[in-house]
Amino acid sequence: MLTESFIVSVQDTGNPKAGTAHKDIGIHIYEYQPLSAIRATFRKSITKPNCLAASSSHIFAAQADKAVVHVYNRERGNLETIVPLPEKVTSLTLIGHYDGPGILAMGTAGGRVLLWELCTGRLISTPQSHLEATTCLAIDPSFNFLLTGSADASVYVWCITTLLSFSTPSTHDPNRPSPHSPLRALSNHRAAITALVIGHSSNSVNVAISASQDNTCLVWDYHAGILLHTFILPYTPLCLALDPADRAFYVGYDNGSTQLINFYKHLLPSHQIYDPDFRSTPTQLMSEDRWSLPLDLASAVLCLEISYDGTALLSGHENGKIHTWDIPRGRYATQLADISACVTNLRMLPPKGFAVLDSPRLKTLNVVKPRYESSVIGNNLSSIGKGLSETYTITAQFSHAIPLPSATHDPMISFDHALTHTSLPSNVLDEGLAQLVIFSSTTKDPSSISAQHEDSNAEIPRIATLEAQLRHARATSLAHAEHAVALSDELSRAQGAERRKRRMKRLGRIKRMDLEEERRKRAMATVDREQQEAMDGEKRVVGKAKLSSSTEELTNSD
């Protein structure tokens, strides 16, 4: 059975209307279907719009009017850590797959962008690009581009791979752009940007949509920086949501209503969104096409999300209500929940229950807090994250058992085998010892190499032939399965014989070295004994000479 859930965050947890059980709760995890109910709660969090992000293991919440981010561990159900930052965070989003390790992108009140690598602790900061606070962020599905909207009415496009690069800008070429500068600016709005969404396509014709307080929504080709179309809205938009198939987008207004903007309805067949002849002609939307709430429930829409199947629209409102809208019928459906606090963020989670899931190989158990460079002084944040630190390490866990590689010479499979082995694979040790022997033999007597390794090299062509035949048998139909098994057994026997032969040769070399060492010790002992005997003989001769001279002196004195 499929289970679909969403995360809700609020801004004013101290609402007197909230009961004792819900007091001080800032984040809720709701099950949307099959049964609507609260599944988890997290305390001590107050977030503004666009300040919530979630992965399969953690929830990240930028605190309102504070330069801190709360990190909640979903598996343990508690506040894992509080991360202080150089500036107040006004928006954030997660770069990477939902189940894997990622990067947290944050927009600051000073107009900068911060990238925090969750598994390494590396923090990258851009120079101040926006003139005012960064109000919203959006990530390209390919994880190559980041879009930032600001209260200064501009939208910037950034290259994520360039921002994460360890290279530093050249000081010798002033005309070369900095790697921490935006690729292009989209500046057709005349008021603050309130929302940004990007299409679900990974190709070069994907679109982005921006909403502004100037009562317009603009559709962009952000790869080329081209304005495709302008929609003039009847009210001020506060949030956006995009259809799963990119057929339409939804707008949440400050008066509590929502509106569906269908590309195929508002744009005639000849009026295509990519047609350059109609880019300068805006589309005026009528207020009668809006979906309105009952008068007693009307309140500003601060966040929107769409269900996985695209049939329901969820909206979070300023009065603490969460409503659902029936998209096929185009009308208000029902009230889903009442949190009694200003709902600022809704995040729909991927559904659970699919039979096959291609999960990433790594997962984050605990985040690594950002580490700041010692050279950063005061507000000089542009130097954060430049260059490779000497202590750059990755902390993560394999999410599932990695299958051992087969007997092939694929370098990636060999690397995986060496990475997952308990110590060092035998083939790595054999190759290292063989190279060491060859090097030692080359330095001693280069002419003896072919004679020493003639027997070992004789088996190499046969093993290579068996491996080629085995690869061919595996690539053909299942009719060759028995032949492939026989070849695999024969290859295993040949490789085992080769390993035994190399092992015996190593043992023989070690034994010969021991014998040579023993002979050397015996020779040294013989030399020492002969030297000692010679010294003793010299001492006896000197003693006899001294005795004879003393005898002669006594005779002469008499």
Coordinates of C-alpha atoms in Angstrom, one line a residue, residues 38-513:
I38 CA -0.2 13.3 12.6
R39 CA 2.8 10.9 12.6
A40 CA 5.6 12.9 14.2
T41 CA 6.2 16.3 15.8
F42 CA 9.4 18.4 16.5
R43 CA 9.6 21.2 19.0
K44 CA 11.5 24.5 19.3
S45 CA 11.2 25.7 15.7
I46 CA 9.9 29.0 14.2
T47 CA 10.3 29.3 10.5
K48 CA 9.3 31.8 7.8
P49 CA 8.2 30.9 4.3
N50 CA 10.8 29.1 2.1
C51 CA 12.9 28.1 5.2
L52 CA 12.2 24.4 5.4
A53 CA 14.0 21.5 3.7
A54 CA 13.8 17.7 4.3
S55 CA 15.7 14.5 3.3
S56 CA 14.9 10.9 4.3
S57 CA 17.0 11.2 7.4
H58 CA 16.9 14.9 8.5
I59 CA 14.8 18.0 8.5
F60 CA 16.4 21.5 8.2
A61 CA 14.6 24.5 9.6
A62 CA 16.1 28.1 9.4
Q63 CA 14.9 29.9 12.4
A64 CA 13.0 33.2 12.0
D65 CA 15.1 36.3 12.7
K66 CA 18.1 34.2 13.9
A67 CA 21.4 33.2 12.3
V68 CA 20.9 29.5 13.1
V69 CA 19.5 26.4 11.5
H70 CA 17.9 23.6 13.5
V71 CA 18.7 20.1 12.2
Y72 CA 16.2 17.4 13.3
N73 CA 17.0 13.7 13.0
R74 CA 13.9 11.9 11.7
E75 CA 15.0 8.4 12.7
R76 CA 15.6 9.4 16.4
G77 CA 12.9 12.0 16.5
N78 CA 14.9 14.7 18.2
L79 CA 16.8 17.9 17.6
E80 CA 20.2 16.6 16.5
T81 CA 22.1 19.9 16.4
I82 CA 21.9 23.7 16.2
V83 CA 24.1 25.2 13.5
P84 CA 25.1 28.8 13.9
L85 CA 25.8 30.7 10.7
P86 CA 27.5 34.1 9.8
E87 CA 24.2 35.7 8.7
K88 CA 20.5 35.2 9.1
V89 CA 19.1 32.6 6.8
T90 CA 16.0 33.8 4.9
S91 CA 15.5 30.8 2.6
L92 CA 16.9 27.3 2.1
T93 CA 16.6 24.2 0.0
L94 CA 18.3 20.8 -0.4
I95 CA 20.6 19.9 -3.3
G96 CA 20.7 16.1 -4.1
H97 CA 18.6 13.0 -3.9
Y98 CA 16.0 12.7 -1.2
D99 CA 17.5 9.4 0.1
G100 CA 21.2 10.3 -0.3
P101 CA 23.8 12.7 1.2
G102 CA 23.2 16.2 0.0
I103 CA 24.1 19.9 0.1
L104 CA 22.0 22.5 1.9
A105 CA 21.7 25.7 -0.1
M106 CA 20.8 28.8 2.0
G107 CA 20.0 32.4 1.1
T108 CA 21.0 35.1 3.6
A109 CA 19.6 38.4 4.7
G110 CA 22.7 40.1 3.2
G111 CA 22.0 38.8 -0.3
R112 CA 24.6 35.9 -0.3
V113 CA 24.3 32.2 -1.0
L114 CA 25.7 29.6 1.4
L115 CA 26.3 26.0 0.4
W116 CA 26.9 23.5 3.3
E117 CA 28.1 20.0 2.4
L118 CA 26.3 17.9 5.0
C119 CA 28.8 15.0 5.0
T120 CA 32.0 17.0 5.1
G121 CA 31.2 20.2 6.9
R122 CA 32.6 22.4 4.1
L123 CA 30.8 25.8 3.8
I124 CA 31.0 27.8 0.6
S125 CA 29.9 31.4 0.5
T126 CA 29.3 33.6 -2.5
P127 CA 30.1 37.4 -2.5
Q128 CA 27.1 39.7 -1.9
S129 CA 25.3 39.6 -5.2
H130 CA 21.7 40.5 -4.3
L131 CA 21.2 44.0 -2.9
E132 CA 18.6 42.7 -0.5
A133 CA 17.6 39.5 1.3
T134 CA 17.5 36.2 -0.7
T135 CA 13.8 35.3 -0.4
C136 CA 13.5 32.0 -2.3
L137 CA 15.7 29.3 -3.9
A138 CA 15.0 26.6 -6.6
I139 CA 17.1 23.7 -7.8
D140 CA 17.4 22.3 -11.3
P141 CA 16.4 18.6 -11.6
S142 CA 19.9 17.8 -12.9
F143 CA 21.4 19.5 -9.8
N144 CA 23.5 21.7 -12.1
F145 CA 21.8 25.1 -11.6
L146 CA 20.6 27.1 -8.6
L147 CA 18.1 29.9 -9.0
T148 CA 17.8 32.6 -6.3
G149 CA 15.1 35.3 -6.0
S150 CA 15.5 38.4 -3.9
A151 CA 13.6 41.3 -2.5
D152 CA 15.6 43.5 -4.9
A153 CA 13.3 42.1 -7.8
S154 CA 16.1 40.1 -9.4
V155 CA 16.6 36.4 -10.1
Y156 CA 20.1 35.0 -10.4
V157 CA 21.2 31.8 -12.1
W158 CA 24.2 30.0 -10.5
C159 CA 26.2 27.0 -11.6
I160 CA 26.3 24.5 -8.7
T161 CA 29.4 22.7 -9.9
T162 CA 31.3 25.9 -10.2
L163 CA 30.3 27.0 -6.7
L164 CA 31.5 23.7 -5.3
S165 CA 34.8 23.8 -7.2
F166 CA 38.0 24.0 -5.1
S167 CA 39.6 26.3 -7.6
T168 CA 40.2 30.0 -6.6
P169 CA 39.8 33.0 -8.9
S170 CA 42.9 34.2 -10.7
T171 CA 44.3 37.5 -9.4
H172 CA 46.3 38.0 -12.6
D173 CA 43.3 38.1 -15.0
P174 CA 40.8 40.8 -13.8
N175 CA 38.6 40.1 -16.8
R176 CA 38.0 36.5 -15.9
P177 CA 34.8 36.1 -13.9
S178 CA 34.9 34.7 -10.4
P179 CA 33.8 31.0 -9.9
H180 CA 31.5 32.3 -7.1
S181 CA 29.6 34.8 -9.3
P182 CA 26.2 34.1 -10.9
L183 CA 26.0 33.0 -14.6
R184 CA 23.3 35.5 -15.5
A185 CA 20.6 37.8 -14.0
L186 CA 16.9 37.7 -14.8
S187 CA 15.6 41.2 -14.0
N188 CA 12.3 41.9 -15.6
H189 CA 10.3 42.1 -12.3
R190 CA 9.7 45.5 -10.6
A191 CA 9.1 44.3 -7.0
A192 CA 10.3 41.7 -4.6
I193 CA 10.4 38.0 -5.7
T194 CA 8.0 35.9 -3.6
A195 CA 8.3 32.4 -5.1
L196 CA 10.4 30.4 -7.6
V197 CA 9.7 27.0 -9.2
I198 CA 11.6 25.0 -11.8
G199 CA 10.2 22.4 -14.2
H200 CA 10.8 18.6 -13.8
S201 CA 12.7 18.1 -17.1
S202 CA 16.5 17.7 -17.2
N203 CA 17.0 18.9 -20.8
S204 CA 18.0 22.3 -22.0
V205 CA 14.4 23.5 -22.7
N206 CA 13.3 23.3 -19.1
V207 CA 11.5 26.4 -17.8
A208 CA 11.5 28.3 -14.5
I209 CA 8.6 30.5 -13.2
S210 CA 9.0 33.4 -10.8
A211 CA 6.3 35.3 -8.9
S212 CA 6.6 38.9 -7.7
Q213 CA 4.8 41.4 -5.6
D214 CA 4.3 43.4 -8.9
N215 CA 1.3 41.0 -9.5
T216 CA 3.1 39.1 -12.4
C217 CA 4.4 35.6 -13.0
L218 CA 7.2 35.3 -15.6
V219 CA 8.2 32.1 -17.4
W220 CA 11.9 31.9 -18.2
D221 CA 14.3 29.8 -20.2
Y222 CA 16.9 30.0 -17.5
H223 CA 19.6 28.2 -19.6
A224 CA 19.7 31.1 -22.0
G225 CA 18.3 33.8 -19.8
I226 CA 15.3 34.5 -22.1
L227 CA 11.9 35.7 -20.9
L228 CA 9.3 33.4 -22.6
H229 CA 6.0 34.8 -21.4
T230 CA 4.4 37.2 -18.9
F231 CA 1.2 36.5 -16.9
I232 CA -0.5 39.4 -15.3
L233 CA -2.3 38.3 -12.1
P234 CA -5.4 39.9 -10.4
Y235 CA -3.9 39.8 -6.9
T236 CA -0.4 39.6 -5.3
P237 CA 1.1 36.0 -5.5
L238 CA 2.8 34.6 -2.4
C239 CA 3.6 31.1 -3.5
L240 CA 3.8 28.8 -6.5
A241 CA 3.4 25.1 -7.3
L242 CA 4.1 23.3 -10.6
D243 CA 2.2 20.5 -12.1
P244 CA 4.1 17.1 -12.1
A245 CA 3.9 17.0 -16.0
D246 CA 4.7 20.8 -16.4
R247 CA 1.3 21.4 -18.0
A248 CA 0.3 24.2 -15.6
F249 CA 1.3 25.9 -12.4
Y250 CA -0.7 27.1 -9.4
V251 CA -0.7 30.5 -7.6
G252 CA -1.5 31.2 -4.0
Y253 CA -2.8 34.8 -3.4
D254 CA -2.7 37.1 -0.4
N255 CA -6.6 37.0 -0.2
G256 CA -6.7 33.2 0.4
S257 CA -7.7 32.1 -3.1
T258 CA -5.7 30.0 -5.6
Q259 CA -5.6 29.9 -9.4
L260 CA -4.7 27.3 -12.0
I261 CA -2.7 28.7 -14.9
N262 CA -2.9 26.1 -17.7
F263 CA -0.3 26.6 -20.5
Y264 CA -2.6 24.9 -23.0
K265 CA -5.7 26.8 -22.0
H266 CA -4.5 30.4 -21.6
L267 CA -2.0 30.0 -24.5
L268 CA -3.8 29.2 -27.8
P269 CA -2.3 26.5 -30.1
S270 CA -0.6 29.1 -32.2
H271 CA 0.4 31.0 -29.2
Q272 CA 3.2 28.6 -28.0
I273 CA 5.3 29.5 -25.0
Y274 CA 8.5 29.2 -27.1
D275 CA 7.2 31.3 -30.0
P276 CA 9.4 34.4 -30.1
D277 CA 6.6 36.4 -31.8
F278 CA 4.4 36.3 -28.7
R279 CA 7.0 36.9 -25.9
S280 CA 6.2 40.6 -25.7
T281 CA 2.5 40.0 -25.5
P282 CA 1.4 39.3 -21.8
T283 CA -1.6 37.3 -20.8
Q284 CA -4.1 38.9 -18.5
L285 CA -5.8 36.5 -16.1
M286 CA -9.3 37.1 -14.9
S287 CA -10.2 37.1 -11.2
E288 CA -13.3 34.9 -12.0
D289 CA -11.1 32.0 -12.8
R290 CA -9.8 31.8 -9.2
W291 CA -10.7 29.0 -6.7
S292 CA -12.0 30.7 -3.6
L293 CA -12.4 29.6 0.0
P294 CA -15.6 30.1 2.0
L295 CA -15.6 33.6 3.5
D296 CA -15.2 32.3 7.1
L297 CA -12.0 30.4 6.1
A298 CA -10.4 33.0 3.9
S299 CA -6.7 33.8 4.8
A300 CA -3.5 34.4 2.9
V301 CA -2.0 31.4 1.2
L302 CA 1.7 31.1 2.3
C303 CA 2.6 27.7 0.7
L304 CA 1.4 25.3 -1.9
E305 CA 2.1 21.6 -2.6
I306 CA 0.7 19.0 -5.1
S307 CA 0.0 15.4 -4.4
Y308 CA 2.0 12.7 -6.1
D309 CA -0.7 11.9 -8.6
G310 CA -1.4 15.5 -9.4
T311 CA -5.1 15.4 -8.5
A312 CA -5.0 17.4 -5.2
L313 CA -3.6 20.8 -4.3
L314 CA -2.6 21.4 -0.6
S315 CA -2.4 25.0 0.7
G316 CA -1.1 26.3 4.0
H317 CA -2.7 29.5 5.3
E318 CA -1.9 32.3 7.7
N319 CA -4.7 31.4 10.1
G320 CA -3.2 27.9 10.7
K321 CA -5.5 26.0 8.3
I322 CA -4.4 23.4 5.7
H323 CA -6.9 23.0 2.9
T324 CA -7.1 20.7 -0.1
W325 CA -8.4 21.6 -3.6
D326 CA -9.9 19.2 -6.1
I327 CA -7.8 19.9 -9.3
P328 CA -10.0 17.9 -11.8
R329 CA -13.1 19.7 -10.6
G330 CA -11.4 23.0 -10.1
R331 CA -12.8 23.9 -6.7
Y332 CA -12.2 23.8 -3.0
A333 CA -12.4 20.3 -1.4
T334 CA -12.1 20.2 2.3
Q335 CA -10.1 21.3 5.4
L336 CA -7.3 18.9 6.1
A337 CA -6.0 20.2 9.4
D338 CA -6.0 23.1 11.8
I339 CA -2.7 23.7 13.5
S340 CA -3.7 27.0 15.2
A341 CA -0.5 28.6 14.1
C342 CA 0.6 30.4 10.9
V343 CA 1.5 27.7 8.4
T344 CA 4.6 28.9 6.5
N345 CA 5.9 25.8 4.8
L346 CA 4.5 22.6 3.2
R347 CA 6.8 19.9 1.8
M348 CA 5.3 16.8 0.1
L349 CA 7.5 13.7 0.7
P350 CA 8.0 11.0 -1.8
P351 CA 5.4 8.2 -1.4
K352 CA 6.4 4.9 0.3
G353 CA 5.4 1.5 -0.7
F354 CA 6.8 1.0 -4.2
A355 CA 8.0 -2.5 -4.9
V356 CA 11.4 -1.5 -6.5
L357 CA 13.3 1.5 -5.3
D358 CA 16.8 2.5 -6.6
S359 CA 18.2 3.8 -3.4
P360 CA 21.5 5.6 -3.2
R361 CA 24.5 3.7 -1.9
L362 CA 25.3 6.2 0.8
K363 CA 23.2 7.8 3.5
T364 CA 23.8 10.5 6.2
L365 CA 23.5 9.3 9.8
N366 CA 24.7 12.6 11.4
V367 CA 25.4 15.9 9.7
V368 CA 28.9 17.4 10.1
K369 CA 28.7 21.0 11.4
P370 CA 30.2 23.7 9.1
R371 CA 33.8 24.5 9.7
Y372 CA 34.9 28.1 9.1
E373 CA 38.3 29.2 7.8
S374 CA 40.5 31.0 10.3
S375 CA 41.1 33.7 7.7
V376 CA 37.5 34.9 7.8
I377 CA 37.3 38.1 9.8
G378 CA 34.2 40.0 10.5
N379 CA 31.8 40.1 7.5
N380 CA 34.5 39.0 5.0
L381 CA 32.6 35.8 4.0
S382 CA 33.8 35.7 0.3
S383 CA 36.8 33.6 1.3
I384 CA 34.8 30.8 2.9
G385 CA 35.1 27.5 1.1
K386 CA 37.9 28.5 -1.3
G387 CA 40.6 25.9 -1.7
L388 CA 40.9 22.3 -0.4
S389 CA 41.3 21.9 3.3
E390 CA 43.9 19.5 4.6
T391 CA 41.2 17.8 6.8
Y392 CA 38.6 17.3 4.1
T393 CA 36.9 14.1 5.0
I394 CA 33.5 12.5 4.2
T395 CA 31.4 11.0 6.9
A396 CA 28.6 8.7 5.6
Q397 CA 27.3 5.1 5.7
F398 CA 26.7 2.5 3.1
S399 CA 22.9 2.1 2.9
H400 CA 23.0 -1.5 1.8
A401 CA 25.4 -4.4 1.2
I402 CA 27.6 -3.8 -1.9
P403 CA 27.9 -7.0 -4.1
L404 CA 31.4 -8.2 -4.5
P405 CA 32.7 -7.8 -8.1
S406 CA 33.1 -10.8 -10.4
A407 CA 36.4 -12.0 -11.8
T408 CA 36.9 -9.3 -14.3
H409 CA 39.5 -6.6 -14.9
D410 CA 37.1 -3.7 -14.9
P411 CA 38.9 -0.9 -13.0
M412 CA 35.7 0.3 -11.3
I413 CA 34.8 -3.2 -10.1
S414 CA 38.4 -3.7 -8.9
F415 CA 38.2 -0.5 -7.0
D416 CA 34.9 -1.5 -5.4
H417 CA 36.4 -4.8 -4.4
A418 CA 39.4 -3.1 -2.7
L419 CA 37.1 -0.6 -1.0
T420 CA 34.8 -3.2 0.5
H421 CA 37.4 -5.8 1.4
T422 CA 38.1 -6.4 5.1
S423 CA 41.8 -5.8 4.7
L424 CA 43.6 -6.0 1.3
P425 CA 42.5 -8.3 -1.5
S426 CA 44.9 -11.1 -2.4
N427 CA 45.2 -10.0 -6.0
V428 CA 46.3 -6.5 -4.8
L429 CA 49.0 -8.1 -2.5
D430 CA 50.1 -10.5 -5.3
E431 CA 50.5 -7.6 -7.8
G432 CA 52.4 -5.5 -5.2
L433 CA 54.8 -8.3 -4.4
A434 CA 55.4 -9.1 -8.0
Q435 CA 56.2 -5.5 -8.8
L436 CA 58.5 -5.3 -5.8
V437 CA 60.4 -8.5 -7.0
I438 CA 60.6 -7.2 -10.5
F439 CA 62.0 -3.9 -9.3
S440 CA 64.5 -5.6 -7.0
S441 CA 65.6 -7.9 -9.8
T442 CA 66.0 -5.0 -12.2
T443 CA 68.3 -3.1 -9.8
K444 CA 70.4 -6.2 -9.2
D445 CA 70.7 -8.0 -12.6
P446 CA 68.4 -6.8 -15.5
S447 CA 69.5 -9.8 -17.6
S448 CA 68.0 -12.3 -15.3
I449 CA 64.4 -11.1 -15.4
S450 CA 63.2 -13.2 -18.3
A451 CA 64.7 -16.4 -16.8
Q452 CA 63.2 -15.8 -13.3
H453 CA 59.6 -15.1 -14.6
E454 CA 59.5 -17.4 -17.7
D455 CA 57.3 -20.0 -15.9
S456 CA 55.0 -17.3 -14.4
N457 CA 54.4 -15.5 -17.7
A458 CA 53.7 -18.8 -19.5
E459 CA 50.3 -19.0 -17.8
I460 CA 49.2 -15.4 -18.5
P461 CA 48.1 -15.9 -22.2
R462 CA 46.0 -18.9 -21.2
I463 CA 44.3 -17.0 -18.4
A464 CA 43.6 -14.0 -20.7
T465 CA 42.2 -16.4 -23.3
L466 CA 39.9 -18.0 -20.8
E467 CA 38.7 -14.6 -19.6
A468 CA 37.9 -13.5 -23.1
Q469 CA 35.9 -16.7 -23.8
L470 CA 34.0 -16.3 -20.5
R471 CA 33.0 -12.7 -21.3
H472 CA 31.8 -13.9 -24.8
A473 CA 29.8 -16.7 -23.3
R474 CA 28.1 -14.4 -20.8
A475 CA 27.3 -11.9 -23.5
T476 CA 25.5 -14.5 -25.7
S477 CA 22.2 -16.2 -25.1
L478 CA 21.3 -18.4 -22.1
A479 CA 22.0 -21.5 -24.3
H480 CA 25.7 -21.0 -23.5
A481 CA 25.1 -21.0 -19.7
E482 CA 26.6 -24.4 -19.2
H483 CA 29.6 -23.5 -21.3
A484 CA 30.0 -20.2 -19.3
V485 CA 29.9 -22.2 -16.0
A486 CA 32.6 -24.6 -17.3
L487 CA 34.8 -21.7 -18.5
S488 CA 34.3 -20.0 -15.1
D489 CA 35.4 -23.2 -13.3
E490 CA 38.4 -23.6 -15.6
L491 CA 39.4 -20.0 -15.2
S492 CA 39.1 -20.3 -11.4
R493 CA 41.4 -23.4 -11.4
A494 CA 43.9 -21.6 -13.7
Q495 CA 43.9 -18.5 -11.5
G496 CA 44.3 -20.7 -8.4
A497 CA 47.2 -22.6 -9.9
E498 CA 48.8 -19.3 -10.8
R499 CA 48.4 -18.0 -7.3
R500 CA 49.8 -21.2 -5.8
K501 CA 52.8 -21.0 -8.2
R502 CA 53.4 -17.4 -7.2
R503 CA 53.1 -18.3 -3.5
M504 CA 55.6 -21.2 -3.9
K505 CA 58.0 -18.9 -5.7
R506 CA 57.7 -16.3 -2.9
L507 CA 58.3 -19.0 -0.3
G508 CA 61.3 -20.2 -2.3
R509 CA 62.7 -16.7 -2.5
I510 CA 62.2 -16.2 1.2
K511 CA 63.9 -19.6 1.9
R512 CA 66.9 -18.7 -0.3
M513 CA 67.2 -15.3 1.4

